[in-house]
Amino acid sequence: MIPVLAQSAQPFFRWSYLIDEWDQIQAALLQHLQLTVLSVAAGLVLSAMLAATALRYRWTTTPITSFTGILYTLPSVALFALLAPVFGTQAVATAVIPLTMFTLLILVTNIIAGFQSVPGPVKDAANGMGLTPTARVLTVELPLASPLILAGIRIATVSTIGLVTVAGIIGQGGLGRLIFDGLNRRFDTPTIIGAVFSILLALLMDALLLAASRAATPWTRRARA
């Protein structure tokens, strides 16, 4: 009989990979954060413009929210695949454009809701003080609307962190590249590292934004107390 050599089982997690590939992991983490920040920042600018239009011309509210809702339902994988031949797989725009589109519904809805939550008597009082419309928005309405706006930014940021991993299919995606690399090679370690670091990044960003929101709106804590 020919003896059968037992294959040594591959360890579930190799700590040596974490040490040897730390530079690669750190680069993936920084790219993940960069794509998130760029997408949310671009989404915030576009959402502010769309929300301002909706608040100024009320009849545009439904078309704008419906349009952003349609964008939100589009498959992210399909969008990455469509843009890759246009900009190239290594272009930041290939990942940022779809990610930005997915933030619009959350941000537009929360910005509109925030400004609509400002009581009418407060606006009347600001007008009675002789404030210009711009001054009223910046000094009165925006601070009162900021809790809902900041909540929208928190949700959009955490959602985007999760979606960035999908961009790994086009060679970007930050920590998503590690996840796809591990899945393609049937090597669990990079997949685990990518998944765990993505979760930790989402929790950290959520905690930081929550702390920033509470610091920027101290009156909401007094109201709850």
Coordinates of C-alpha atoms in Angstrom, one line a residue:
M1 CA 0.0 0.0 0.0
I2 CA 1.1 3.6 -0.7
P3 CA 0.9 5.7 2.4
V4 CA -1.3 8.7 2.2
L5 CA 0.4 11.9 3.4
A6 CA -1.9 14.0 5.6
Q7 CA -2.0 17.6 4.6
S8 CA -1.4 20.1 7.3
A9 CA -4.5 22.2 7.9
Q10 CA -4.1 25.9 7.0
P11 CA -4.5 28.0 10.1
F12 CA -7.6 30.1 10.3
F13 CA -5.7 33.3 10.9
R14 CA -2.0 33.9 10.3
W15 CA -0.6 36.6 12.6
S16 CA 2.6 36.7 10.5
Y17 CA 0.5 38.1 7.6
L18 CA -0.6 41.0 9.7
I19 CA 3.0 41.8 10.6
D20 CA 4.6 41.2 7.2
E21 CA 1.8 43.0 5.2
W22 CA 1.2 45.8 7.6
D23 CA 2.2 48.4 5.0
Q24 CA -0.3 47.0 2.5
I25 CA -3.0 46.9 5.2
Q26 CA -2.3 50.5 6.3
A27 CA -2.4 51.7 2.6
A28 CA -5.8 49.9 2.2
L29 CA -7.1 51.5 5.4
L30 CA -6.1 55.0 4.3
Q31 CA -7.6 54.5 0.8
H32 CA -10.8 53.3 2.4
L33 CA -10.9 56.4 4.6
Q34 CA -10.0 58.7 1.6
L35 CA -12.8 57.2 -0.6
T36 CA -15.3 57.6 2.2
V37 CA -14.4 61.2 3.0
L38 CA -14.4 62.3 -0.7
S39 CA -17.7 60.6 -1.4
V40 CA -19.5 62.0 1.7
A41 CA -18.0 65.5 1.1
A42 CA -19.1 65.5 -2.5
G43 CA -22.5 64.2 -1.6
L44 CA -22.9 66.9 1.1
V45 CA -22.2 69.7 -1.4
L46 CA -24.6 68.3 -4.0
S47 CA -27.2 67.5 -1.4
A48 CA -27.0 71.0 0.0
M49 CA -27.7 72.4 -3.5
L50 CA -30.6 70.0 -4.2
A51 CA -32.1 70.6 -0.7
A52 CA -31.8 74.4 -1.2
T53 CA -33.7 74.1 -4.4
A54 CA -36.4 71.9 -2.8
L55 CA -36.8 74.3 0.1
R56 CA -36.9 77.4 -2.2
Y57 CA -39.3 75.8 -4.8
R58 CA -41.5 73.4 -2.8
W59 CA -42.9 71.7 -6.0
T60 CA -39.4 70.3 -6.7
T61 CA -39.2 68.4 -3.4
T62 CA -40.9 65.2 -4.7
P63 CA -39.0 65.1 -8.0
I64 CA -35.7 65.6 -6.2
T65 CA -36.3 63.0 -3.5
S66 CA -37.7 60.6 -6.1
F67 CA -34.6 61.0 -8.2
T68 CA -32.2 60.5 -5.3
G69 CA -34.3 57.5 -4.3
I70 CA -33.8 55.9 -7.7
L71 CA -30.1 56.5 -7.6
Y72 CA -30.0 54.8 -4.2
T73 CA -31.6 51.6 -5.6
L74 CA -29.1 51.2 -8.4
P75 CA -26.8 48.2 -7.9
S76 CA -23.4 49.4 -6.9
V77 CA -21.5 46.6 -8.7
A78 CA -23.2 47.6 -12.0
L79 CA -22.2 51.3 -11.6
F80 CA -18.6 50.4 -10.9
A81 CA -18.6 48.2 -13.9
L82 CA -20.1 50.8 -16.2
L83 CA -17.7 53.6 -15.1
A84 CA -14.5 51.4 -15.2
P85 CA -14.2 51.5 -19.0
V86 CA -14.8 55.3 -19.0
F87 CA -12.4 56.5 -16.3
G88 CA -10.3 53.3 -15.8
T89 CA -10.2 51.0 -12.8
Q90 CA -7.4 53.0 -11.1
A91 CA -9.2 56.4 -11.3
V92 CA -10.6 57.7 -8.0
A93 CA -13.7 59.0 -9.9
T94 CA -14.7 55.4 -10.8
A95 CA -15.3 54.7 -7.1
V96 CA -16.3 58.1 -5.8
I97 CA -19.1 58.9 -8.3
P98 CA -21.2 55.8 -7.5
L99 CA -20.5 56.2 -3.7
T100 CA -21.5 59.9 -3.9
M101 CA -24.7 59.0 -5.6
F102 CA -25.7 56.6 -2.8
T103 CA -25.3 59.4 -0.2
L104 CA -27.7 61.8 -1.8
L105 CA -31.0 60.3 -0.6
I106 CA -29.9 60.2 3.0
L107 CA -28.3 63.7 3.0
V108 CA -31.0 65.5 1.0
T109 CA -33.8 64.0 3.1
N110 CA -32.1 65.0 6.4
I111 CA -31.2 68.5 5.2
I112 CA -34.8 69.2 4.1
A113 CA -36.2 67.7 7.3
G114 CA -33.8 69.7 9.4
F115 CA -34.8 73.1 7.9
Q116 CA -38.5 72.1 7.9
S117 CA -38.2 71.4 11.6
V118 CA -37.4 75.1 12.4
P119 CA -40.5 76.6 14.0
G120 CA -42.3 79.3 12.0
P121 CA -42.4 81.7 14.9
V122 CA -38.6 81.5 15.1
K123 CA -38.3 82.5 11.4
D124 CA -40.8 85.3 12.0
A125 CA -38.8 86.6 14.9
A126 CA -35.6 86.6 12.9
N127 CA -37.4 88.5 10.1
G128 CA -38.7 91.0 12.7
M129 CA -35.1 91.6 13.8
G130 CA -34.3 92.7 10.3
L131 CA -32.1 89.8 9.4
T132 CA -31.5 89.2 5.7
P133 CA -32.6 85.8 4.3
T134 CA -29.0 84.7 4.1
A135 CA -28.2 85.8 7.7
R136 CA -31.4 84.2 8.9
V137 CA -30.4 80.9 7.3
L138 CA -26.9 80.9 8.6
T139 CA -27.4 82.2 12.1
V140 CA -30.8 80.9 13.0
E141 CA -32.1 78.1 10.8
L142 CA -28.9 76.2 10.2
P143 CA -28.0 75.8 13.9
L144 CA -31.5 74.6 14.6
A145 CA -31.5 72.2 11.6
S146 CA -28.0 70.9 12.4
P147 CA -29.0 68.0 14.6
L148 CA -30.9 66.3 11.8
I149 CA -28.2 67.3 9.2
L150 CA -25.4 65.9 11.4
A151 CA -27.5 62.7 11.9
G152 CA -27.7 62.3 8.1
I153 CA -24.0 62.8 7.8
R154 CA -23.4 60.0 10.3
I155 CA -25.7 57.6 8.5
A156 CA -24.2 58.5 5.1
T157 CA -20.6 58.0 6.4
V158 CA -21.2 54.6 8.0
S159 CA -23.2 53.4 4.9
T160 CA -20.4 54.6 2.6
I161 CA -17.7 52.8 4.6
G162 CA -19.7 49.6 4.0
L163 CA -20.1 50.3 0.3
V164 CA -16.5 51.2 -0.3
T165 CA -15.6 47.5 0.2
V166 CA -17.6 46.7 -2.9
A167 CA -15.2 48.9 -5.0
G168 CA -12.7 46.1 -4.5
I169 CA -14.0 44.5 -7.6
I170 CA -12.4 47.2 -9.7
G171 CA -9.1 47.1 -7.8
Q172 CA -9.9 49.9 -5.4
G173 CA -12.2 49.7 -2.3
G174 CA -9.5 50.1 0.3
L175 CA -10.0 47.2 2.8
G176 CA -12.3 45.6 0.2
R177 CA -9.3 44.7 -1.8
L178 CA -8.1 42.6 1.0
I179 CA -11.4 40.9 1.3
F180 CA -11.6 40.1 -2.4
D181 CA -8.0 39.0 -2.4
G182 CA -8.6 36.6 0.4
L183 CA -11.7 35.2 -1.2
N184 CA -10.0 34.8 -4.6
R185 CA -7.1 32.9 -3.1
R186 CA -9.2 31.0 -0.5
F187 CA -6.9 32.6 2.1
D188 CA -8.9 33.6 5.1
T189 CA -6.5 35.9 6.8
P190 CA -6.7 39.0 4.5
T191 CA -10.5 38.5 4.3
I192 CA -10.8 38.6 8.1
I193 CA -8.5 41.6 8.4
G194 CA -10.4 43.5 5.7
A195 CA -13.8 42.7 7.3
V196 CA -12.7 43.5 10.9
F197 CA -10.9 46.7 10.1
S198 CA -14.0 47.8 8.0
I199 CA -16.2 47.3 11.0
L200 CA -13.8 49.0 13.4
L201 CA -13.5 52.0 11.0
A202 CA -17.3 52.3 10.8
L203 CA -17.7 52.2 14.6
L204 CA -14.8 54.7 15.1
M205 CA -16.2 57.2 12.5
D206 CA -19.7 56.8 14.0
A207 CA -18.4 57.5 17.5
L208 CA -16.4 60.5 16.3
L209 CA -19.3 62.0 14.4
L210 CA -21.6 61.4 17.3
A211 CA -19.2 63.2 19.6
A212 CA -18.8 66.1 17.1
S213 CA -22.6 66.3 16.8
R214 CA -23.1 66.6 20.6
A215 CA -20.3 69.2 20.9
A216 CA -21.9 71.3 18.1
T217 CA -25.4 71.1 19.5
P218 CA -25.1 71.3 23.3
W219 CA -28.7 72.5 23.6
T220 CA -30.0 69.1 22.5
R221 CA -28.4 67.5 25.6
R222 CA -30.0 70.1 27.9
A223 CA -33.4 69.5 26.2
R224 CA -33.1 65.7 26.9
A225 CA -32.1 66.4 30.5

